[in-house]
XYZ file of C-alpha atoms in Angstrom:
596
model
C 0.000 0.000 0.000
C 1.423 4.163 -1.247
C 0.724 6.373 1.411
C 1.040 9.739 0.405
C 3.961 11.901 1.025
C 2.681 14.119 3.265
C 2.057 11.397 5.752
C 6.216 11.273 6.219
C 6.520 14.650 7.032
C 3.955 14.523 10.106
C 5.697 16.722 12.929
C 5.629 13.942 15.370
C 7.936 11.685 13.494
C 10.472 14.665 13.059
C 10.443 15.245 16.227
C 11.189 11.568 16.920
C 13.955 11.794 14.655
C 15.521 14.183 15.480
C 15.727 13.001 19.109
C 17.021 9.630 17.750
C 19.738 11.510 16.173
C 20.762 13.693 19.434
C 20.869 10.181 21.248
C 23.185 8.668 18.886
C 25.150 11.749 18.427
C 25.094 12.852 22.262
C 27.583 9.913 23.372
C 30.116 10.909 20.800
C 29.944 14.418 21.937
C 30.984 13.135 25.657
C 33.751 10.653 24.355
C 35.311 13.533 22.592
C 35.480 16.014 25.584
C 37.131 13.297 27.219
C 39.453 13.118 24.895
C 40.114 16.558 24.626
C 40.641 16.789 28.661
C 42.906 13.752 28.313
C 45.135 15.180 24.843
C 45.886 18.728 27.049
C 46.765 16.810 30.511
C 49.397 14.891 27.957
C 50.540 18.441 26.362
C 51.050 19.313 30.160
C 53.258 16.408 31.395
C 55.072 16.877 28.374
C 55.993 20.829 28.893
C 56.700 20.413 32.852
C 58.953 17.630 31.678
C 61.172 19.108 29.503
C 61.593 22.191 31.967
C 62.364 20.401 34.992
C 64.536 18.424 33.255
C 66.319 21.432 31.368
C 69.469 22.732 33.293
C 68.889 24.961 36.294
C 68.507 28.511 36.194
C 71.536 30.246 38.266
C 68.662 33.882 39.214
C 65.558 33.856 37.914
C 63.611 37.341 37.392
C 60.063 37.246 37.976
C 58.303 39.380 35.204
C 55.576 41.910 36.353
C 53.799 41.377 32.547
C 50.148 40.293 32.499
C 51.471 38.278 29.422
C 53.829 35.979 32.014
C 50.869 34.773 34.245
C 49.571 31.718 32.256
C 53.151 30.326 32.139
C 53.355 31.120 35.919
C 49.707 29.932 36.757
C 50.445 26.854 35.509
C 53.452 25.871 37.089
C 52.194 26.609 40.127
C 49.211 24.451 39.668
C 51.216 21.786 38.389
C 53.493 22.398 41.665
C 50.065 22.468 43.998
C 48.630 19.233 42.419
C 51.800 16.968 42.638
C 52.087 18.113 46.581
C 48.357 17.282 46.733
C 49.293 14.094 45.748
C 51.651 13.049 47.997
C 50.051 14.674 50.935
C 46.822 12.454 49.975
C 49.243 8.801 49.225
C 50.664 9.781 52.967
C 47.602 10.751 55.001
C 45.820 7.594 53.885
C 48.991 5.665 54.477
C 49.439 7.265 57.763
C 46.034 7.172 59.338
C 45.608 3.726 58.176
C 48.307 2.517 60.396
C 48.023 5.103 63.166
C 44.358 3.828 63.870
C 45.463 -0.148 63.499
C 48.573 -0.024 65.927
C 48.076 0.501 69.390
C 51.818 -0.346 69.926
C 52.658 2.960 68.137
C 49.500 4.879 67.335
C 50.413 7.142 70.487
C 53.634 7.853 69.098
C 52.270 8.347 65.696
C 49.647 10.647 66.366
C 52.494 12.567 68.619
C 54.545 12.489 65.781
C 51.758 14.100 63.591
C 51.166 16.613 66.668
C 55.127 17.382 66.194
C 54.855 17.743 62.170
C 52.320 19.946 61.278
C 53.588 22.707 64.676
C 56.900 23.323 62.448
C 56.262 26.024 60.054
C 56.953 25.909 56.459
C 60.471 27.659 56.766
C 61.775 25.131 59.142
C 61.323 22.707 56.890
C 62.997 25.058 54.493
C 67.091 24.349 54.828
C 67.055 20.667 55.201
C 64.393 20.408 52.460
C 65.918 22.185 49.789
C 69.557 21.642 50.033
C 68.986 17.588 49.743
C 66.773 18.386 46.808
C 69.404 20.578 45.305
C 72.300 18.201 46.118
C 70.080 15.475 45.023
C 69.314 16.978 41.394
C 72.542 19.316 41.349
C 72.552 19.724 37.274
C 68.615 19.837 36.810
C 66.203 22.191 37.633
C 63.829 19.308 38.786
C 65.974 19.852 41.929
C 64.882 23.132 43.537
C 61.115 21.997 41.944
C 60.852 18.827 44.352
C 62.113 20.922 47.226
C 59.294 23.303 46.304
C 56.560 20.719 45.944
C 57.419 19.366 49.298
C 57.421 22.439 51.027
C 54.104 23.002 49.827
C 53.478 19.470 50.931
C 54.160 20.000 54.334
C 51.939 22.979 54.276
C 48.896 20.749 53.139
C 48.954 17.208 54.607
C 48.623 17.247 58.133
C 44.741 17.920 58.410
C 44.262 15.090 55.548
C 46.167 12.776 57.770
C 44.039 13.812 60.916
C 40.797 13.996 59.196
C 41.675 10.302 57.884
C 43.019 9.383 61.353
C 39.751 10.334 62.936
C 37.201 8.892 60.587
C 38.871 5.408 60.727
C 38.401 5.811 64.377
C 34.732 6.764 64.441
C 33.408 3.931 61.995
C 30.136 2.412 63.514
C 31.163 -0.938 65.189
C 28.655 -2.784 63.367
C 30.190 -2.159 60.212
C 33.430 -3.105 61.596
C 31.933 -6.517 62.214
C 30.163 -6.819 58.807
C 33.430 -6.766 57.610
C 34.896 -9.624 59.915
C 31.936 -11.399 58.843
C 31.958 -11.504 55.567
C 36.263 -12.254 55.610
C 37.315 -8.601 53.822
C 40.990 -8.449 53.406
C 42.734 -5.348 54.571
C 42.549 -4.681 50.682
C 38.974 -4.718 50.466
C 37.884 -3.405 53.697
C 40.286 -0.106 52.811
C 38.406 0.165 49.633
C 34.704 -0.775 50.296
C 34.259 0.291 53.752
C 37.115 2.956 54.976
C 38.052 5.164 52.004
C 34.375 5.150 51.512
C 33.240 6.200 55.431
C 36.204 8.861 55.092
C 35.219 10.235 51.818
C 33.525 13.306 52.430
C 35.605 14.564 55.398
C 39.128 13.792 53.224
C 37.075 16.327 50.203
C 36.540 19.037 52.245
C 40.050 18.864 53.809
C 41.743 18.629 50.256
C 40.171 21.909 49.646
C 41.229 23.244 52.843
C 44.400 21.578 52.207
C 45.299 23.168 48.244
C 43.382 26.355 49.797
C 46.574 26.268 52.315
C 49.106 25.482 49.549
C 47.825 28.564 47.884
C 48.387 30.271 50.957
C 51.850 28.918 51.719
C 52.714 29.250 47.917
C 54.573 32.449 48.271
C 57.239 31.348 50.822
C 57.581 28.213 48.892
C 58.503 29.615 45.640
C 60.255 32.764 46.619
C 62.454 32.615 49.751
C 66.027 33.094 50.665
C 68.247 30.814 52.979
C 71.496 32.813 53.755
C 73.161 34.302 50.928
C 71.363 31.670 48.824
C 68.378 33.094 46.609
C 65.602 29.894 45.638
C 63.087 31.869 43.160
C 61.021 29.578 41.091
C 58.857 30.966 37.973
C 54.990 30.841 39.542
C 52.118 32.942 40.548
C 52.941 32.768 43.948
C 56.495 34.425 42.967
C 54.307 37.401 41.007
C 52.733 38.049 43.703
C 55.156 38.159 45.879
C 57.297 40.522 43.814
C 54.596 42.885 43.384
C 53.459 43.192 46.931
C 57.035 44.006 48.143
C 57.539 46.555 45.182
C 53.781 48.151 46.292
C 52.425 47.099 42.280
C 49.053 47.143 42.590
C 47.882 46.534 39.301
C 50.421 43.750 39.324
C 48.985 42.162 42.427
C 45.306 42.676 40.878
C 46.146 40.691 37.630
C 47.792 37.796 39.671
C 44.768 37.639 41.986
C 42.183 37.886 39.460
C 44.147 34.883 37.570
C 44.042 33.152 40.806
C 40.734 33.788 41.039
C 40.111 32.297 37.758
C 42.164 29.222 38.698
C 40.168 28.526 41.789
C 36.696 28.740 40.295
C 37.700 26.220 37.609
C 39.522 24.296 40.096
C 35.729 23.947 41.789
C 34.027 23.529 38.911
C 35.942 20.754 37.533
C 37.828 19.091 40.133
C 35.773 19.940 43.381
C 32.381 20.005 42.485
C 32.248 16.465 40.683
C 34.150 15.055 43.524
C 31.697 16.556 46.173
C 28.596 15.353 44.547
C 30.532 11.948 44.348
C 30.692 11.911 47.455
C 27.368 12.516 48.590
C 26.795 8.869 48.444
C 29.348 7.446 50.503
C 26.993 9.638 53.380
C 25.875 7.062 56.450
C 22.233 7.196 56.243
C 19.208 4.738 56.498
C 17.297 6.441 54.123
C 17.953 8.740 51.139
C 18.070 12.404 51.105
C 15.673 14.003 49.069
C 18.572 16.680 48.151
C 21.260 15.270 46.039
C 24.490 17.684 44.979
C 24.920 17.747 40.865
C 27.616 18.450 38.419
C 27.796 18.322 34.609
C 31.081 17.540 34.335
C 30.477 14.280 36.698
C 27.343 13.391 34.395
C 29.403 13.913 31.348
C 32.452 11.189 32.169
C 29.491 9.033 33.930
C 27.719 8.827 30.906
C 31.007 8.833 28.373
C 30.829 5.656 26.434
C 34.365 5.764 26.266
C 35.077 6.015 29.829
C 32.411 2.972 30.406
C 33.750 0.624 27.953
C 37.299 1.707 29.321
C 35.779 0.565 32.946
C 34.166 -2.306 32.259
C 37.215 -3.807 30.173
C 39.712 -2.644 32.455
C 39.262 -1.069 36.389
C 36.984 -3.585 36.871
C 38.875 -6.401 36.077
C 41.812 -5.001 37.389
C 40.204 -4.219 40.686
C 38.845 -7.435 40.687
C 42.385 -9.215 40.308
C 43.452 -7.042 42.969
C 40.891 -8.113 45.355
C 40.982 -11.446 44.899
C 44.926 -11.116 45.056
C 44.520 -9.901 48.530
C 42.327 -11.951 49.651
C 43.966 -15.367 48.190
C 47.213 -13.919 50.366
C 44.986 -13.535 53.360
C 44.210 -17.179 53.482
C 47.625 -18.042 52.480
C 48.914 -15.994 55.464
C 46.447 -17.990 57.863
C 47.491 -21.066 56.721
C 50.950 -20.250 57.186
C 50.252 -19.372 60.742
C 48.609 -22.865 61.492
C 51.089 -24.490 60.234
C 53.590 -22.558 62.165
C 51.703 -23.141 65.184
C 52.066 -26.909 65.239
C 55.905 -26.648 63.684
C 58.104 -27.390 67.047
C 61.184 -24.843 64.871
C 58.322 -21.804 65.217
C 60.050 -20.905 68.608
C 63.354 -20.302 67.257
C 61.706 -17.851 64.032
C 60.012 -16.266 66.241
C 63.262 -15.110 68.450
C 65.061 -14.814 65.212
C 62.125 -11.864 64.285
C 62.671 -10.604 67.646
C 66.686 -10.211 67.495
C 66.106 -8.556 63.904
C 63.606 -6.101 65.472
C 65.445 -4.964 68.502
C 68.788 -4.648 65.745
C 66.556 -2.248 63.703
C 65.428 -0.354 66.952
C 69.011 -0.284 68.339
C 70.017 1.348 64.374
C 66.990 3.566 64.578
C 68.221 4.954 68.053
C 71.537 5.611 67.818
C 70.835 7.629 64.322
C 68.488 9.657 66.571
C 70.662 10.181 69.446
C 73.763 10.920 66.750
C 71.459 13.888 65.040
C 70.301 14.891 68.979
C 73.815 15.394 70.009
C 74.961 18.074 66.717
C 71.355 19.643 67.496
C 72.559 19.984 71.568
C 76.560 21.416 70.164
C 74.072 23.443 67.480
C 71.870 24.711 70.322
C 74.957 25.604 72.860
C 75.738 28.370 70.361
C 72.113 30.394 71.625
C 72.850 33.280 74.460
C 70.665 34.141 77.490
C 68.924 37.097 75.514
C 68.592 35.496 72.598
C 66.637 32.669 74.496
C 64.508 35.573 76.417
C 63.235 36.827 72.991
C 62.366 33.419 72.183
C 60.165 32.920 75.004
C 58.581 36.374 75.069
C 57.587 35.814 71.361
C 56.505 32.015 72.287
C 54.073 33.966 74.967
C 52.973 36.512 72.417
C 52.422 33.984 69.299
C 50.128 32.138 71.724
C 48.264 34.903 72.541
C 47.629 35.343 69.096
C 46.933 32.119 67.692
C 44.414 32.231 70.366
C 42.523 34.951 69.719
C 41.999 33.925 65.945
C 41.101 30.423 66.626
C 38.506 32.392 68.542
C 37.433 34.618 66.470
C 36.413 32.132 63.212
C 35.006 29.268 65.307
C 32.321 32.421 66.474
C 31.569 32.063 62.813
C 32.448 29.241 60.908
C 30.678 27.002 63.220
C 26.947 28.575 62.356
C 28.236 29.074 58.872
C 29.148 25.767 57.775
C 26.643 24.237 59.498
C 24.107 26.142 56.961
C 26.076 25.406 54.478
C 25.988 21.507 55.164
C 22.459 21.177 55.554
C 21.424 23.251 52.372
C 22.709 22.105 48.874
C 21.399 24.802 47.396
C 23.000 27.434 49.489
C 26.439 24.994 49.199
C 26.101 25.612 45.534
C 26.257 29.089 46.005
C 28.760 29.316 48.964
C 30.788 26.623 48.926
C 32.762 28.245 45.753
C 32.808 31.508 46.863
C 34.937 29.648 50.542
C 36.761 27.755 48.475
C 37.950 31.391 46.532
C 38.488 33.132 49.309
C 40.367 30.497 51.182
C 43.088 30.342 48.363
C 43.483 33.962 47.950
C 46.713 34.202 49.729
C 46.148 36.854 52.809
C 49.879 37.562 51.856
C 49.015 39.405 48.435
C 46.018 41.040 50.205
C 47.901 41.688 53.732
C 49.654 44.629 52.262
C 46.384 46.870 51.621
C 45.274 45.842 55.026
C 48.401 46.575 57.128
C 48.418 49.901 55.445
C 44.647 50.487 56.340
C 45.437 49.355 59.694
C 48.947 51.627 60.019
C 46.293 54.585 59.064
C 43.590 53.599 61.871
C 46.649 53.764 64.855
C 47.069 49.966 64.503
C 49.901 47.858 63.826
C 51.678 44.191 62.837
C 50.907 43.169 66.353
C 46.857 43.662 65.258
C 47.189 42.980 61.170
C 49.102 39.126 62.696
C 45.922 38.653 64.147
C 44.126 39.336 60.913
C 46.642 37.603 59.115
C 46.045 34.081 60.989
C 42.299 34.220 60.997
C 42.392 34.812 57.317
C 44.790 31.653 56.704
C 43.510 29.135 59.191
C 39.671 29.841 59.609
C 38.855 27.703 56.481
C 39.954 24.719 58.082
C 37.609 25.000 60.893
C 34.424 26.051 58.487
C 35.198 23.150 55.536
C 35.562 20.123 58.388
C 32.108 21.698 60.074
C 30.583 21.718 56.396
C 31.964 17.868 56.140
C 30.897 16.846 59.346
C 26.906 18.792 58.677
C 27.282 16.730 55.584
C 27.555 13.444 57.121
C 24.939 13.846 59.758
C 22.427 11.239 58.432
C 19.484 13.006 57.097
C 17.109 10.364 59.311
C 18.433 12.013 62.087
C 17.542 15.442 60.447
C 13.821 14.202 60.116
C 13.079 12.619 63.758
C 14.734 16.073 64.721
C 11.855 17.750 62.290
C 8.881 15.409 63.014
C 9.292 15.607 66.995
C 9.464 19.418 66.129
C 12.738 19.944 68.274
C 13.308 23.561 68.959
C 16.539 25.253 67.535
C 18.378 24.964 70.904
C 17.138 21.266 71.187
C 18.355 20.533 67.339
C 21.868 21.976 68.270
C 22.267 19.901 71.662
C 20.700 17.156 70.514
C 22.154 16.613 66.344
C 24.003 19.075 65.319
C 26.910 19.417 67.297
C 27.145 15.851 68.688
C 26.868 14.847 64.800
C 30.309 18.012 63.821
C 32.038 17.225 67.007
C 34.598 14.712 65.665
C 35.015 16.938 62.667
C 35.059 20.559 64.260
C 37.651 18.741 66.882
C 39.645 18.174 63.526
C 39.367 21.676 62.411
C 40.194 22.990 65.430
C 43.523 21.355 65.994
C 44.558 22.046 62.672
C 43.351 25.174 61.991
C 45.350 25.317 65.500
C 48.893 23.894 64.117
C 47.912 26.597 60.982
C 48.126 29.142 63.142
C 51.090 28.475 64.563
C 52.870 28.135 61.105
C 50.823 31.597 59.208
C 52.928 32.941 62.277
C 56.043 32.945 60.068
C 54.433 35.257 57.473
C 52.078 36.710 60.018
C 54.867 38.457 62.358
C 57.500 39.035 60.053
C 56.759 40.818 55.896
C 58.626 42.863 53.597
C 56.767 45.829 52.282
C 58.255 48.149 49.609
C 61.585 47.255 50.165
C 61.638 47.085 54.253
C 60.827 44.389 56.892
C 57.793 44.362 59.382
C 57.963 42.340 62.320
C 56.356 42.398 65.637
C 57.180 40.754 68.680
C 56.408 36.754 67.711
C 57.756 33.324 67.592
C 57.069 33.363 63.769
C 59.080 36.533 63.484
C 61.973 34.843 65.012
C 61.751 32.206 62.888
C 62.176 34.262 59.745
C 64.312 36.657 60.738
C 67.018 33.386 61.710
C 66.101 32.276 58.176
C 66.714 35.317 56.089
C 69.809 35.579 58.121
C 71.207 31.617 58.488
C 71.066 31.480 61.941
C 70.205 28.157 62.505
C 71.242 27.681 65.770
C 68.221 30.298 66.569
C 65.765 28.691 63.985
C 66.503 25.286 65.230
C 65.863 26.131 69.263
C 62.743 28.368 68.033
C 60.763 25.260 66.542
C 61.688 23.132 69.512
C 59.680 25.708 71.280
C 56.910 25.893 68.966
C 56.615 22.223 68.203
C 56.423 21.643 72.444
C 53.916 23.886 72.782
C 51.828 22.903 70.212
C 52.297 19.396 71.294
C 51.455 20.344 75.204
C 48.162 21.870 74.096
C 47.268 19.164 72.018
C 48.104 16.486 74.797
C 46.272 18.726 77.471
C 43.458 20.229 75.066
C 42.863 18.522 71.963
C 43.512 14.846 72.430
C 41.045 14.554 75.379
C 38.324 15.818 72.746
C 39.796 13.217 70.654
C 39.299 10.189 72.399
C 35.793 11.842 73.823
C 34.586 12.236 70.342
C 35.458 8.369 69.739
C 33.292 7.318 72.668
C 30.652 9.291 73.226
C 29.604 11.335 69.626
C 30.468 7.773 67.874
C 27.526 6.632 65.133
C 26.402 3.474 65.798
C 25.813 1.577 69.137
């Protein structure tokens, strides 16, 4: 039967079409995106290769041009993202076996207390002079010393964030585990990477908001008569907020700007909605976070064939790798059990352990001793100025932890509980905790200089500005991960707003805003080092400050000064965290645990 040929051209079937056409055609459109994203991060490792591995640059002048900032931007965000990294590789690594080893976990989490209270600049000499020496005919050299400086500026929260959620997994999960045999493979993977997901996002953007902040001193600083300048943004700005350029300093800041907000909109925001459902709930929340980008590589063909052929058989090798080793292992231990020779391995482990303990003890007492002839070389005033700027850095560090728990507490706590305000907010934090408060500290010291103020009040300023993030993004993570069943009993018994504070709210952020709070703490203590001490227009500020003894000893190689300086501020960071912090600790393991 000839129909006629109007009947083809009824709208309905060119709608229908048409749609059929945008279906087949969408998937492409993804795959290639992909593509593109994966073609530029090869151009990338290609360019950063062949400068680090180029020949080292005796001075380097950092160029005030608007036209040098995309060269700059992107070696520091190539600098920024290889410290992120690491610091992620080591908290994970670190947590895991601080929460699994009573034997040392104590020591460990002391250790961790002792790490993040020594500022940046400490880390400085040793750091970069084994880099150098390391690399001495390529500039890849003075780059890792760089990157791990910025390291050390970023991982500590991770770790304790990491540290802390392993701790506070509900025991029933624990034993779900145990029942069902998971290796330690498996039960890393499916149960505590996934529990410690959303607290280890929202310190990685506290974290790279710190590296941003630290970025300055890690790419522009001087050790003696020694000059370390690296090419970066962090250098530009540095450059033109001690020459007073302000239209310098407003192009580097608006390109950090720009940075940050596609930082967040490709890196942050996919991994936050991600995220969302790793949150410990009975039910489902009726709110879910979104992001394109995550939608497009979900939905990229590509990337799903790639998965299914690939990660998932890989991850499945992996896991039953694991787990055929577990049973191996057990069997091994049964049979050792019943083996009469088992006596003598087992003293034969025990000699080789005390022989690495004894090696391990004298290499610490060997570096103790040069530290003590090191340390002999300090005078009796020069020890009084120490502890007089001890007292007043304490004072300080104080008074800004203080000040942004007042509002970072109510703040994130909104935030947490409303996607859509998140959407809105949670970019405009994560912008204005990588500006660096350096490039924006010289405006405000001069505003202050002008209202009868000082660099004893502008420190103050200083600190709050570089450590109040980390108390507002773990209160964010920890409103996050209250599970929204909670939320509606709270609603349907109609709790009052006092009763929904007491009662949810801050026993569900209390393991988290303990987190922030000790290291927005340690923070403190290092901003201290640009806090106390800055060069403006060719002279030094400094106030009275432990930080501003630190610097000063830099700038001028006394390391017999620098050295007794962060003995003092690691043991007082340590004594407040013994005295303070860890009793919080071990109270929000107990008592504001989820689960029974």
């Amino acid at each position: 039967m000839n129909f006629p040929d109007s009947f083809s051209n009824i709208p309905g079937r060119e709608t229908m079409a048409r749609s059929q056409v945008l279906r087949r055609s969408w998937p492409v459109v993804l795959d290639l995106c992909v593509a593109g994203i994966g073609l530029a991060c090869f151009y990338g490792v290609v360019q950063i290769a062949k400068y680090w591995f180029g020949h080292p640059v005796p001075e380097i002048t950092i160029s005030l041009s608007p036209r040098a900032l995309p060269r700059y931007a992107f070696y520091s965000v190539v600098r920024i993202g290889l410290a992120y990294v690491l610091s992620l590789l080591f908290a994970v690594a670190y947590g895991y076996i601080a929460a699994y080893n009573k034997r040392i976990e104590a020591l460990m989490i002391a250790g961790l207390d002792i790490l993040q209270s020594i500022p940046v600049l400490s880390f400085l000499p040793g750091v970069m002079l084994a880099m150098v020496a390391l690399f001495p005919t390529r500039q890849i050299g003075v780059e890792m010393g760089a990157i791990l400086l910025i390291f050390t500026g970023q991982v500590w929260n991770m770790a304790f964030s990491f540290y802390s959620s392993l701790k506070s997994i509900p025991r029933e999960l624990m034993e779900a585990s145990g029942i069902y045999k998971f290796s330690r493979w498996q039960r890393l993977v499916q149960l505590e990477l996934p529990y410690a997901a959303i607290g280890l996002v929202w310190n990685s953007m506290v974290s790279v908001a710190g590296g941003w902040f630290f970025l300055m001193a890690c790419e522009m600083f001087v050790l003696g008569t020694r000059d370390f300048r690296l090419p970066g943004l962090g250098s530009y700005l540095q450059t033109a907020a001690g020459v007073g350029n302000l239209t310098a300093i407003t192009w580097g800041l608006v390109t950090m700007i720009a940075i940050i907000v596609a930082t967040d909109q490709l890196i942050w925001r996919p991994v936050i909605a991600w995220s969302d459902k790793f949150k410990f709930e009975q039910g489902q929340s009726s709110t879910r976070i979104s992001s394109p980008l995550l939608h497009l590589l979900q939905h990229s063909r590509g990337l799903r064939t790639l998965r299914h052929h690939t990660v998932d058989p890989l991850g499945e090798s992996i896991n039953q790798f694991f787990a055929e080793g577990r049973k191996q292992r057990i069997t091994k231990q049964m049979a050792q059990a019943a083996n009469s020779s088992n006596g003598r391995e087992t003293r034969w482990m025990g000699l080789l352990r005390w022989a690495m303990l004894v090696a391990l003890s004298a290499s610490v007492l060997y570096a103790a001793l040069h530290a003590l002839t090191l340390l002999q070389q300090v005078h009796g005033p020069e020890f009084a100025g120490i502890m007089k700027g001890a007292l007043a850095t304490f004072l300080r560090v104080n008074t800004a932890l203080l000040l942004a728990s007042v509002w970072t507490i109510p703040a994130g706590v909104a935030i947490g509980f409303h996607p859509r305000l998140a959407r809105i907010a949670q970019p405009l934090a994560q912008i204005a905790a990588s500006v660096p408060a350096t490039a924006l500290f010289p405006v405000l010291l001069l505003a202050l200089v002008q209202m009868g103020g000082g660099l004893g009040i502008g420190s103050i300023a200083l600190m709050l500005l570089g450590t109040q993030w980390y108390i507002l993004f773990n209160v964010i993570a920890g409103a996050m991960a209250i599970p929204t069943d909670l939320r509606e009993v709270a609603e349907m018994f109609r709790f009052s707003t006092a009763q929904r504070w007491k009662t949810v709210i801050l026993p569900g952020i209390f393991p988290y805003l303990i987190t922030g709070l000790v290291t927005a703490s340690g923070g403190a203590w290092n901003a201290s080092i640009i806090a106390e001490y800055f060069r403006l227009k060719n002279q030094t500020l400094q106030t009275v400050g432990l930080g501003a003894v630190i610097s000063a000893a830099t700038d001028s190689g006394q390391f017999q000064i620098l050295l007794l300086a962060t003995i003092v501020m690691a043991m007082m960071v340590v004594t407040i965290n013994r005295l303070v912090w860890r009793p919080l600790y071990r109270l929000a393991e107990t008592r504001y645990k989820l689960g029974d």
